[in-house]
Coordinates of C-alpha atoms and ligand atoms in Angstrom, one line a residue:
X1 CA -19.6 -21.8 10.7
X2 CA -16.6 -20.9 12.6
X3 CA -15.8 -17.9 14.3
X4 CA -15.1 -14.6 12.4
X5 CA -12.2 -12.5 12.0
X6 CA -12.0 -9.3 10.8
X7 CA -9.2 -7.7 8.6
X8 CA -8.4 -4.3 8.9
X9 CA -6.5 -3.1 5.8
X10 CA -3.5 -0.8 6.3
X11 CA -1.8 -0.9 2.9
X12 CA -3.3 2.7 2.3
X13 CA -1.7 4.0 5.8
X14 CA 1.4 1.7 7.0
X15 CA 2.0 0.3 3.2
X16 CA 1.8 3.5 1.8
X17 CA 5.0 4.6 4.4
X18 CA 7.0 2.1 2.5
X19 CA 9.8 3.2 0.0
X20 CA 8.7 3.3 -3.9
X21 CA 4.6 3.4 -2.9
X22 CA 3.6 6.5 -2.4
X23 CA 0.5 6.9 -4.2
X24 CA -1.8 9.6 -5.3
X25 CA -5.6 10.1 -4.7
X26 CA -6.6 8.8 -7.4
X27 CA -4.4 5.8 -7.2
X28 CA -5.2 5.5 -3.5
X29 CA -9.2 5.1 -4.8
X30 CA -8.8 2.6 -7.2
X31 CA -6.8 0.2 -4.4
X32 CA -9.7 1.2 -1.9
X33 CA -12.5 0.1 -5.0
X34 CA -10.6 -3.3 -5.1
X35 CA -10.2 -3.9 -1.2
X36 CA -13.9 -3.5 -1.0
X37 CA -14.1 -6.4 -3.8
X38 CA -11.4 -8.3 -1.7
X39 CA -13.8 -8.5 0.7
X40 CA -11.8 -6.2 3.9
X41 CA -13.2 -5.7 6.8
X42 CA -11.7 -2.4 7.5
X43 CA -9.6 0.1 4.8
X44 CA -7.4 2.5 6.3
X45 CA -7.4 5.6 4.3
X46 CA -4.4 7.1 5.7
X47 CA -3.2 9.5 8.6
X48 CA -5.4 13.1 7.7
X49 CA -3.2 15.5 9.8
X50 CA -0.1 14.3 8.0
X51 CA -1.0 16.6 4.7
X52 CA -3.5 17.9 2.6
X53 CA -3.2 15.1 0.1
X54 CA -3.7 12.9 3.0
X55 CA -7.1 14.2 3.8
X56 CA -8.2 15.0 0.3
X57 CA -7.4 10.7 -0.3
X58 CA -9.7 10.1 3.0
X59 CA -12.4 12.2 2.6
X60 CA -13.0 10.9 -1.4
X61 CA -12.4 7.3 0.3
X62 CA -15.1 7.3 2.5
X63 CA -17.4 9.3 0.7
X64 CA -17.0 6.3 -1.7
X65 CA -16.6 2.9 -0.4
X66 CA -19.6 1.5 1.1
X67 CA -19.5 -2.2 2.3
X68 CA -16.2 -1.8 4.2
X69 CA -15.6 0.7 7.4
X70 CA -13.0 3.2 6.6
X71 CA -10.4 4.0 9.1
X72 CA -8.1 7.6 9.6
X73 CA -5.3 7.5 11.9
X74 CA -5.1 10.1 14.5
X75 CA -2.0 10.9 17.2
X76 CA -3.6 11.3 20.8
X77 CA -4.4 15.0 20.5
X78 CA -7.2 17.0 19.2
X79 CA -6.2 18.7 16.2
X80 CA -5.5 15.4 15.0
X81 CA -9.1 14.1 15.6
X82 CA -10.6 17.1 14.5
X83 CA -9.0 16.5 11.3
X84 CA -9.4 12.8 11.2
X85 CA -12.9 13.5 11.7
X86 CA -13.7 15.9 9.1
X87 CA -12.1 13.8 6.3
X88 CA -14.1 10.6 7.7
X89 CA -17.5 11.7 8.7
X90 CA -19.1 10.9 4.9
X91 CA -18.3 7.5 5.3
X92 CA -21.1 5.0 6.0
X93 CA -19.2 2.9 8.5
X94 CA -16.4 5.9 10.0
X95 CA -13.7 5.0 12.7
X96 CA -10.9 6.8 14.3
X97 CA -8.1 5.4 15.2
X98 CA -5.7 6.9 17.8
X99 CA -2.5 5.5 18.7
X100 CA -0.3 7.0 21.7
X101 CA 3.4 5.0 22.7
X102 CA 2.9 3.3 25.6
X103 CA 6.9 1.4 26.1
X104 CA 9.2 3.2 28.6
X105 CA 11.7 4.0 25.6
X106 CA 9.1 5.7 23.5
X107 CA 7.3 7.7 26.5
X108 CA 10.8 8.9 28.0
X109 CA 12.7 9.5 24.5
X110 CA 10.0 10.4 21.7
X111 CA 7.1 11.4 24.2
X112 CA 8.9 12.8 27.2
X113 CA 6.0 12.3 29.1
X114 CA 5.2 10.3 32.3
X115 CA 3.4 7.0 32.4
X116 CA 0.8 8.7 34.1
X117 CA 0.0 11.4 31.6
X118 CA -0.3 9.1 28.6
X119 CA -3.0 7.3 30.2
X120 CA -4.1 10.3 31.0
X121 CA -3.8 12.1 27.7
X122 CA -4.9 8.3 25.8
X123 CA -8.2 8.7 27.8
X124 CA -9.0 12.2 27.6
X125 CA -8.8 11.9 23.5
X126 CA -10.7 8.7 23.2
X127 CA -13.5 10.6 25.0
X128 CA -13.1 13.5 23.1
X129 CA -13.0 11.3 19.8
X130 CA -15.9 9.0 21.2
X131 CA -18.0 12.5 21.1
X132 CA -18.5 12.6 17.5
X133 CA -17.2 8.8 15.9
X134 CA -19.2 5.9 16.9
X135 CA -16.4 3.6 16.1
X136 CA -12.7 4.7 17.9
X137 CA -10.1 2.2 18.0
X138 CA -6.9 2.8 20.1
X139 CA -3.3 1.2 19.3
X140 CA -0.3 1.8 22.0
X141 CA 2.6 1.9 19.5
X142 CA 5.4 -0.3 21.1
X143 CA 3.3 -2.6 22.8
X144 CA 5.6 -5.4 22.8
X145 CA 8.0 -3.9 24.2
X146 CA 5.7 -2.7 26.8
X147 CA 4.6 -3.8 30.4
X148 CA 2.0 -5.7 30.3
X149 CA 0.4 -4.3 33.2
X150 CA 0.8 -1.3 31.8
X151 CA -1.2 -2.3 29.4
X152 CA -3.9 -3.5 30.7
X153 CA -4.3 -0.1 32.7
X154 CA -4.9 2.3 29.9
X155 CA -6.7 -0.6 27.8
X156 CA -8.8 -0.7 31.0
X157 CA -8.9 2.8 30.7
X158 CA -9.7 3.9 27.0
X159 CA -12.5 1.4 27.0
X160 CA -14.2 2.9 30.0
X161 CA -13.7 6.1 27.6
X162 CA -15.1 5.0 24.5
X163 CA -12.6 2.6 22.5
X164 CA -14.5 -0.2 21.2
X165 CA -11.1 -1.7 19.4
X166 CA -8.0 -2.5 21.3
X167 CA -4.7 -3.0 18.8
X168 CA -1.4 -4.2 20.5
X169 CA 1.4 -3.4 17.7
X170 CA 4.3 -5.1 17.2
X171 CA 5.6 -2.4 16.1
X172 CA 9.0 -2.8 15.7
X173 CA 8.7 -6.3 14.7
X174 CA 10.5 -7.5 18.0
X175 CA 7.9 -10.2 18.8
X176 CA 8.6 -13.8 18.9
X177 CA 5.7 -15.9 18.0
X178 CA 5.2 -18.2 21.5
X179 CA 5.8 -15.0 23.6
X180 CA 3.4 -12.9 21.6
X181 CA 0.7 -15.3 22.4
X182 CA 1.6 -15.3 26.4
X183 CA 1.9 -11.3 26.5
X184 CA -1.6 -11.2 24.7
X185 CA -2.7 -14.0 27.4
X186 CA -1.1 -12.3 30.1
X187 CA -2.9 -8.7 29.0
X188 CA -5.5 -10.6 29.1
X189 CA -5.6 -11.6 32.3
X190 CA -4.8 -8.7 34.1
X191 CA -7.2 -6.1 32.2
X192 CA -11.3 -6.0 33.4
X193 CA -12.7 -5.1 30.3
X194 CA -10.3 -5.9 27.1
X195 CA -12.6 -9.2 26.7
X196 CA -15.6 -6.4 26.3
X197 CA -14.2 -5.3 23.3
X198 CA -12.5 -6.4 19.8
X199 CA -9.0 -7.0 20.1
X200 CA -6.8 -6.4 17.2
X201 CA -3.2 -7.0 16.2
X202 CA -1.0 -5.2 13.9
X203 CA 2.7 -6.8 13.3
X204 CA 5.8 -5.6 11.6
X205 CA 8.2 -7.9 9.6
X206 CA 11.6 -6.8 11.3
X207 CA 12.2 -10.2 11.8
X208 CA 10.5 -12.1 9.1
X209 CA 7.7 -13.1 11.9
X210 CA 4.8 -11.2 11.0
X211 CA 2.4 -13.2 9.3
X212 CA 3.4 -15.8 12.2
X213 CA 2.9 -13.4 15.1
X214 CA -0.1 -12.6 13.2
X215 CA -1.4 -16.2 14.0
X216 CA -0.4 -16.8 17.3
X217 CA -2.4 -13.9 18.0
X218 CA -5.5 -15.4 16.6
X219 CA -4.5 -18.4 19.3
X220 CA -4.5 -15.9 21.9
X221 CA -8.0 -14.5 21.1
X222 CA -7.3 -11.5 19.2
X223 CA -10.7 -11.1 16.3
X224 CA -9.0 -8.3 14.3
X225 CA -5.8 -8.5 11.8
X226 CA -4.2 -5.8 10.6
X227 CA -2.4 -6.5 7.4
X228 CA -1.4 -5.3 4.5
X229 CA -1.4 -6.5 0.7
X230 CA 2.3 -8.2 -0.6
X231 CA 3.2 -7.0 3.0
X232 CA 4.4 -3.5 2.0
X233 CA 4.9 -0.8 5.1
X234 CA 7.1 0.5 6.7
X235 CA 11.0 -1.0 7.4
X236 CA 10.2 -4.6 6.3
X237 CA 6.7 -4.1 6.0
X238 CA 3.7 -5.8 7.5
X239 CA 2.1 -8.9 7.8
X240 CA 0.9 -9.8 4.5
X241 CA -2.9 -9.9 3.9
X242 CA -3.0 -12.7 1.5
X243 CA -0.5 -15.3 4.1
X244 CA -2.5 -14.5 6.8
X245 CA -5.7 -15.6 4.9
X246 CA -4.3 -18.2 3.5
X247 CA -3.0 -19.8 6.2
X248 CA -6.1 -19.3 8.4
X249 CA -7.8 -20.9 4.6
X250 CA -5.9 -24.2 4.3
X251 CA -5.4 -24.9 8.0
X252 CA -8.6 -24.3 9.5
X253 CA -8.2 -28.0 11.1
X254 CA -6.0 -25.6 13.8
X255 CA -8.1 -22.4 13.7
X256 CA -11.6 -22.9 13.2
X257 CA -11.7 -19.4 12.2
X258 CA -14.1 -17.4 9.3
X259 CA -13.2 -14.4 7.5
X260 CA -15.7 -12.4 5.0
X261 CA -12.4 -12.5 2.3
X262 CA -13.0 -13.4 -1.0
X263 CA -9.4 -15.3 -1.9
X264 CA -10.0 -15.5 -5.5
X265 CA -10.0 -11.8 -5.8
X266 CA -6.1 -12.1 -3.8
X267 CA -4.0 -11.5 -7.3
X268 CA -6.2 -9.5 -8.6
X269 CA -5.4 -7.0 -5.6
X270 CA -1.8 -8.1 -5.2
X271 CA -0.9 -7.5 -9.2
X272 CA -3.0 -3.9 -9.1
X273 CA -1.0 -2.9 -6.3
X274 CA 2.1 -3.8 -7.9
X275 CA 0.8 -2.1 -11.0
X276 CA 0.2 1.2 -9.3
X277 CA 3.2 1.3 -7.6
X278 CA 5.6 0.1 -9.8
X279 CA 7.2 -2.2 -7.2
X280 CA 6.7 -6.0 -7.4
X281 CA 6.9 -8.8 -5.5
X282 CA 10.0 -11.1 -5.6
X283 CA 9.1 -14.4 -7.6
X284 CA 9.5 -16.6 -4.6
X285 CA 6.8 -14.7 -2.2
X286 CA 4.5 -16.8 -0.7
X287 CA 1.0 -17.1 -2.3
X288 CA 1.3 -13.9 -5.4
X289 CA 5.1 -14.9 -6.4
X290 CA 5.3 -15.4 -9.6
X291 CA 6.4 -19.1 -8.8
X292 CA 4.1 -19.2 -6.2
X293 CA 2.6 -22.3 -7.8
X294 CA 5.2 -23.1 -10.6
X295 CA 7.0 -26.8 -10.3
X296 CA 10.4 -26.4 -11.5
X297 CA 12.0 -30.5 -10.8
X298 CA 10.9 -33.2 -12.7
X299 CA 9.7 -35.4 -9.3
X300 CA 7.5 -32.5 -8.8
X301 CA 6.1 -32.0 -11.9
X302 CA 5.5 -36.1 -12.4
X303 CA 3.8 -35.9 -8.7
X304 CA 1.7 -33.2 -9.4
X305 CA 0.5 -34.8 -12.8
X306 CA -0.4 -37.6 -10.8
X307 CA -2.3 -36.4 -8.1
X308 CA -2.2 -32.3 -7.3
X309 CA -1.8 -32.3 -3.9
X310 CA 1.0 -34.0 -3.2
X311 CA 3.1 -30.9 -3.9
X312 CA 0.0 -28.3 -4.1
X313 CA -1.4 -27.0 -0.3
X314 CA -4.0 -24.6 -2.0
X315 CA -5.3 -24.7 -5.6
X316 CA -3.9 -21.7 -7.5
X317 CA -7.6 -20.9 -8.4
X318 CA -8.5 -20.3 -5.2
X319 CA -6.4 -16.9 -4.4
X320 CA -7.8 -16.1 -8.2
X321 CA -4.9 -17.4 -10.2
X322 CA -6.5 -18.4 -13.6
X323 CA -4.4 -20.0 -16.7
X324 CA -6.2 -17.8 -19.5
X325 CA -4.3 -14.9 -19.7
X326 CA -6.5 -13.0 -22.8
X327 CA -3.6 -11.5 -24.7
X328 CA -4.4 -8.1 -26.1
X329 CA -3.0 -6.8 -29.9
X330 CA -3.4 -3.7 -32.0
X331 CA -6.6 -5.3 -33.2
X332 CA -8.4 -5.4 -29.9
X333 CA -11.2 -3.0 -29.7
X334 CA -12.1 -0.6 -26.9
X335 CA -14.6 -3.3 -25.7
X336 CA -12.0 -5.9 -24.9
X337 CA -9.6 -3.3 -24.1
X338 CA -12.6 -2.1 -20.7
X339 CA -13.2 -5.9 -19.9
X340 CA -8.9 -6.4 -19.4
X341 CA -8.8 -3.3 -17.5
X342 CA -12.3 -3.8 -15.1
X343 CA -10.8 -7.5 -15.1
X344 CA -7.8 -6.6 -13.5
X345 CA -9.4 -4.2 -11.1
X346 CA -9.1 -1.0 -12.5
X347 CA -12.1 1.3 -11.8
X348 CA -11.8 4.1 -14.6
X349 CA -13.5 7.3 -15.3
X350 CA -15.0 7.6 -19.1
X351 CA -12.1 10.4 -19.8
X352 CA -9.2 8.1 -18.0
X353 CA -10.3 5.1 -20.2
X354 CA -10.2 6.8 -23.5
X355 CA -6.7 8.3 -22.3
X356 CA -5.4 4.5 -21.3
X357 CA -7.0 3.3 -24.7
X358 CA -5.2 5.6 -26.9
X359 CA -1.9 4.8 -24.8
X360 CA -2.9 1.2 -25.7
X361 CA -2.9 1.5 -29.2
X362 CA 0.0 3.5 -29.7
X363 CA 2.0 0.8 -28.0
X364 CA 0.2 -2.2 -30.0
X365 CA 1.4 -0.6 -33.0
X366 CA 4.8 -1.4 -31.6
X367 CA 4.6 -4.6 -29.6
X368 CA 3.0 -7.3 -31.2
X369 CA 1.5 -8.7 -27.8
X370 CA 0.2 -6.4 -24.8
X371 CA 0.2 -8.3 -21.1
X372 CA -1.9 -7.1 -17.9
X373 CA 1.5 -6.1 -16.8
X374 CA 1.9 -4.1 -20.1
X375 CA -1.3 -2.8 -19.4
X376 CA -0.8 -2.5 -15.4
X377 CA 2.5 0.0 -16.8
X378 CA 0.4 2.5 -19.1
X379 CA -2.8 2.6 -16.6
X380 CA 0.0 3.6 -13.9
X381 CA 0.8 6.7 -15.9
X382 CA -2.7 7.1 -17.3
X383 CA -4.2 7.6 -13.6
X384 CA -1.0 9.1 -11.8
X385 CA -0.9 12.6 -13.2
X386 CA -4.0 14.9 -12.8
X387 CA -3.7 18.8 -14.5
X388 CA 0.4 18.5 -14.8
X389 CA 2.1 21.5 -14.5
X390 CA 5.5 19.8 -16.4
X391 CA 4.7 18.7 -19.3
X392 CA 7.3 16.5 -21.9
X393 CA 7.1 18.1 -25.1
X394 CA 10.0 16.9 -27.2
X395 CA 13.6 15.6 -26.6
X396 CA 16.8 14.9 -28.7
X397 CA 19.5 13.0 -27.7
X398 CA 22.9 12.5 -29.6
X399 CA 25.1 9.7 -28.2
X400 CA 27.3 7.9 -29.2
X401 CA 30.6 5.7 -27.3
X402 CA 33.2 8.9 -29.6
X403 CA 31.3 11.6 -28.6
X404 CA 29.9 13.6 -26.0
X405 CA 26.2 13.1 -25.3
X406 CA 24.2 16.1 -25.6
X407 CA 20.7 16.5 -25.0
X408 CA 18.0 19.1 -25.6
X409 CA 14.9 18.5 -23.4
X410 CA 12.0 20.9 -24.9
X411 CA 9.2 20.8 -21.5
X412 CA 5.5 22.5 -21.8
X413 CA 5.5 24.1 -18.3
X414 CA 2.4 25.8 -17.6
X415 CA 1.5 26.1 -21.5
X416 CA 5.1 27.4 -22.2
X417 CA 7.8 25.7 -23.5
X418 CA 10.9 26.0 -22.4
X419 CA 14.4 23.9 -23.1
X420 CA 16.9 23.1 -21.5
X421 CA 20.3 21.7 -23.4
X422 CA 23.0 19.9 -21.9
X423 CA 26.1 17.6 -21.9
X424 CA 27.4 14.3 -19.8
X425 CA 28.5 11.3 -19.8
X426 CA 25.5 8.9 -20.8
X427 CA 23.0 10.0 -22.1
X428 CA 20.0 9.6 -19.4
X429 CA 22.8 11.5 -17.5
X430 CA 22.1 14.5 -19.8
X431 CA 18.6 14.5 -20.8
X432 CA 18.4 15.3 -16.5
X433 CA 20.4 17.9 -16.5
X434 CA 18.7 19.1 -19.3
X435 CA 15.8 19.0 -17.7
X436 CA 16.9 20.2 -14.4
X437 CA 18.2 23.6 -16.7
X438 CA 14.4 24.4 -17.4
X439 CA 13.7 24.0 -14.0
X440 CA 13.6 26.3 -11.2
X441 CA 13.8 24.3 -7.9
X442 CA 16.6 23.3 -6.3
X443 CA 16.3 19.5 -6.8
X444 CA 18.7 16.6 -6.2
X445 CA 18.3 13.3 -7.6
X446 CA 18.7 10.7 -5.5
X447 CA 18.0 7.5 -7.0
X448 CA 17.1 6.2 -10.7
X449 CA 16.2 2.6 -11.7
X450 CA 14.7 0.6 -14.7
X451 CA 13.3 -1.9 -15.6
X452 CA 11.3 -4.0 -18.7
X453 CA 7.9 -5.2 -17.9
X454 CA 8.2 -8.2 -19.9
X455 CA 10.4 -10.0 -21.7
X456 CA 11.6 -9.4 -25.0
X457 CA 13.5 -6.6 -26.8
X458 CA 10.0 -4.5 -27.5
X459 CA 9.2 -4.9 -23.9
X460 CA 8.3 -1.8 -22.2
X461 CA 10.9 -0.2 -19.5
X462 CA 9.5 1.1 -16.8
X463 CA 11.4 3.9 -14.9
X464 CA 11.7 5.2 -11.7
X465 CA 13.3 8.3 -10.1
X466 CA 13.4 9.0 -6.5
X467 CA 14.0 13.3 -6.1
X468 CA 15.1 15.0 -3.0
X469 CA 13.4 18.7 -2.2
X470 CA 13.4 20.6 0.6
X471 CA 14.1 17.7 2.7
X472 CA 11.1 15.5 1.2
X473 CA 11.1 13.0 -1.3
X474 CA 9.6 12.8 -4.3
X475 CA 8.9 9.3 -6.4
X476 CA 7.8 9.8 -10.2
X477 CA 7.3 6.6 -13.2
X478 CA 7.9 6.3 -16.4
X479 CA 6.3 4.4 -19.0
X480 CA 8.1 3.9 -22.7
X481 CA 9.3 1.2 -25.2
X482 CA 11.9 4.1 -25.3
X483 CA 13.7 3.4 -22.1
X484 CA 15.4 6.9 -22.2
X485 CA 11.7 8.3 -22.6
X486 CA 10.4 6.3 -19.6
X487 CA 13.2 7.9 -17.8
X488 CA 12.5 11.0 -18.7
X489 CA 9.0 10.9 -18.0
X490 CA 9.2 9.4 -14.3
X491 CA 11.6 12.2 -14.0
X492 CA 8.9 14.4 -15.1
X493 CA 6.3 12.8 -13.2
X494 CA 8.5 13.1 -9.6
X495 CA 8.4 16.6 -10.2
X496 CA 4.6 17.1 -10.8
X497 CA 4.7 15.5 -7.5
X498 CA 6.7 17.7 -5.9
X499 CA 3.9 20.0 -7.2
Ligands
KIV1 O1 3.2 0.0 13.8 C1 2.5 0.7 14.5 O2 2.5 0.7 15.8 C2 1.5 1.5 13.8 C3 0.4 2.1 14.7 C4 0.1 3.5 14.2 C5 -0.7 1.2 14.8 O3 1.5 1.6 12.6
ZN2 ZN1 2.6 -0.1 11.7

């Protein structure tokens, strides 16, 4: 047996910054209940000080997961800690994780502080973090793009206070592969102590390098990977969970390296997340595309009739792609119906499965077949909105390409209904405005898309609307065969959010 990596899980935290996946508590639990399965080392639950929904999605993290160590991020100061602290201190295996800048750009512009008072401030809070958390990891944001003696000084430093994980973000995704490995080297060299402790790395996509920054890393010695699952996060995202794995899987002739992953369970995890958040991978992505494993040219297909590999690196079995796909109809029963859902990695409540079943068999009375990414659609809505104060009670839309489209949008807002009518152009156009009439907020809509889940003309369209308010925005989903009921639902749902 080889060496052993860890992976720390970010697609909670970092993923969770990226465009379209916000998610909610619950939503946030299920992933976390899967990531476990997965097999990660670490889950990061997400940034407590940042908001109450924040915390709220720590805290019932760690109070839950068991195998894996939950991490909360923290800025270098205490009310951060204090609150990073209280939402993590159920967990059985806590950690706090405080990252301070350390490049000049960031300490003069965004810090306005002094080289010497971040190491300074960096030390002071690991110390006062290491008081109460056993486990405190400490990133300095920008670290490619800082001096590595720099560094190595308030690694040296933190350490000495209490950090028993080191991370060097890429954090702009700046990073070229060869020079990642020398400036980890090169830290290296010059620190007393980083080779006390477990050195991590956490890489951005900016330049499409991350999942190869990622592995020059492991070259250079670092034992923890920060990833994140289809690579979501911030800007261009992170470096993807499953490449990393995968690469580190199939050439372990160059790495040598063991992970405690379970691959089979990595589309399982990749196609919940897409579920959840509505936003899926382009076909081409490396290991959970959808052609991923699919040979299109005749040569290819004849060679991989003949003998697998000499188009296949990795079997699709092993990152859990399976042929059987159990199709579900309207005369599936609730047993079946639990098996498709726990099979796909949704961890339901008794009240959240009888709500998903009865969405089930409303919509195989219309669709002759239900998919998992039928399925993956109505368990999105069934676990995303918890005691909604906007409620959809009844709509009527008269369009036509002569007339004027009018619509009357009847909502259920706090257990009175209230309509609002109006006209446009189109008529999605109109059932907003009629909805916005029944509102009170000043809201702006600022981006509307849809989409089917499947193929056909019964498929399912799946809608989402991005809301601006009070400078914050707002992301809701829709769920109908109706496509102008899916829109008017995820136009419902971003304003429960805002809620
Ligand atoms: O990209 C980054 O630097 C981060 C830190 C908070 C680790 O996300
Ligand atoms: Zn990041």
């Amino acid at each position: 047996m080889g060496k052993i990596i860890s992976f720390f899980d970010t697609t909670l935290r970092d993923g969770e910054q990226s465009p379209g996946c916000s998610m909610n508590k619950r939503e946030k639990l299920i992933l976390a209940k899967q990531l476990e399965r997965l097999g990660v080392d670490v889950i990061e639950a997400g940034f407590a000080a940042a908001s109450d929904g924040d915390f709220e999605s720590v805290q019932v993290i760690a109070n839950e997961i068991k195998n894996s160590t939950v991490a909360v991020l923290a800025r270098a100061v205490k009310g951060d800690i204090d609150r990073a602290w209280e939402a993590v201190k159920g967990a059985a295996k806590p950690r706090i994780h405080i990252f301070l800048a350390t490049s000049p750009i960031h300490m003069e512009y965004k810090l306005k502080k002094k080289p010497d008072e971040v190491v300074q401030m960096a030390e002071e809070m690991v110390k006062y973090a290491a008081n109460f958390c056993p486990e405190i990891e400490f990133s300095a944001e920008d670290a490619t793009r800082s001096e590595p003696g720099f560094l190595a000084e308030i690694f040296d430093r933190v350490i000495t206070a209490g950090a028993k994980i080191i991370n060097i973000p890429d954090t702009v995704g700046y990073a070229m592969p060869n020079e990642f490995y020398d400036f980890i080297m090169e830290i290296r060299g010059k620190s007393r102590y980083l080779d006390t402790v477990q050195i991590s790395v956490h890489c951005h996509d900016d330049l499409g390098l991350a999942a190869a920054n990622t592995l020059a890393a492991v070259r250079a010695g670092a034992t923890q990977l920060e990833c994140t699952i289809n690579g979501i996060g911030e800007r261009a995202g992170n470096a993807a969970l499953e490449e990393v794995v995968m690469a580190l899987d199939v050439r372990r002739d160059i790495y040598g390296i063991d992970f405690n992953i379970n691959t089979k369970e990595i589309v399982k995890t990749s196609n919940l997340l897409s579920g959840i958040t509505g936003v899926h991978v382009q076909p081409n992505k490396a290991i959970v595309g959808a052609n991923a494993f699919a040979h299109e040219s005749g040569i290819h297909q004849h060679g991989v009739l003949a003998k697998r590999e000499t188009y296949e690196i990795m079997t699709p079995e092993s990152v859990g792609l399976t042929a059987s796909k159990l199709v579900l109809g309207k005369h599936s029963g609730r047993h079946a119906f639990k098996d498709k859902v726990e099979s796909m990695g949704y961890d339901l409540t008794e009240e959240e499965l009888n709500e998903a079943f009865e969405k089930f068999k409303a919509l195989a009375d219309q669709k002759r077949e239900v998919f998992d990414r039928d399925i993956g659609a109505i368990l999105t809505k069934g676990i995303a909105g918890e005691d909604a104060r906007y409620k959809l009670n009844r709509f009527v839309i008269n369009a036509g390409n002569t007339i004027t489209t009018t619509a009357s949008v009847v909502l259920n807002i706090d257990g009175e209904d209230k309509e609002g009518i109006s006209f446009a152009s189109g008529p999605i156009d109109a059932a907003f405005s009629a909805i916005e009439k029944c509102l009170d907020k000043d809201i702006l809509l600022e981006d509307f898309s849809l989409q089917s889940v499947t193929e056909g003309t019964d498929a399912l369209g799946f809608a989402t609307v991005k809301l601006r308010y009070k400078g914050n925005h707002y992301l809701g989903r829709g769920v109908s065969i109706d496509v102008i009921e899916a829109s008017i639902n995820a136009y419902i749902d971003a304003v429960n959010r805002i809620c």
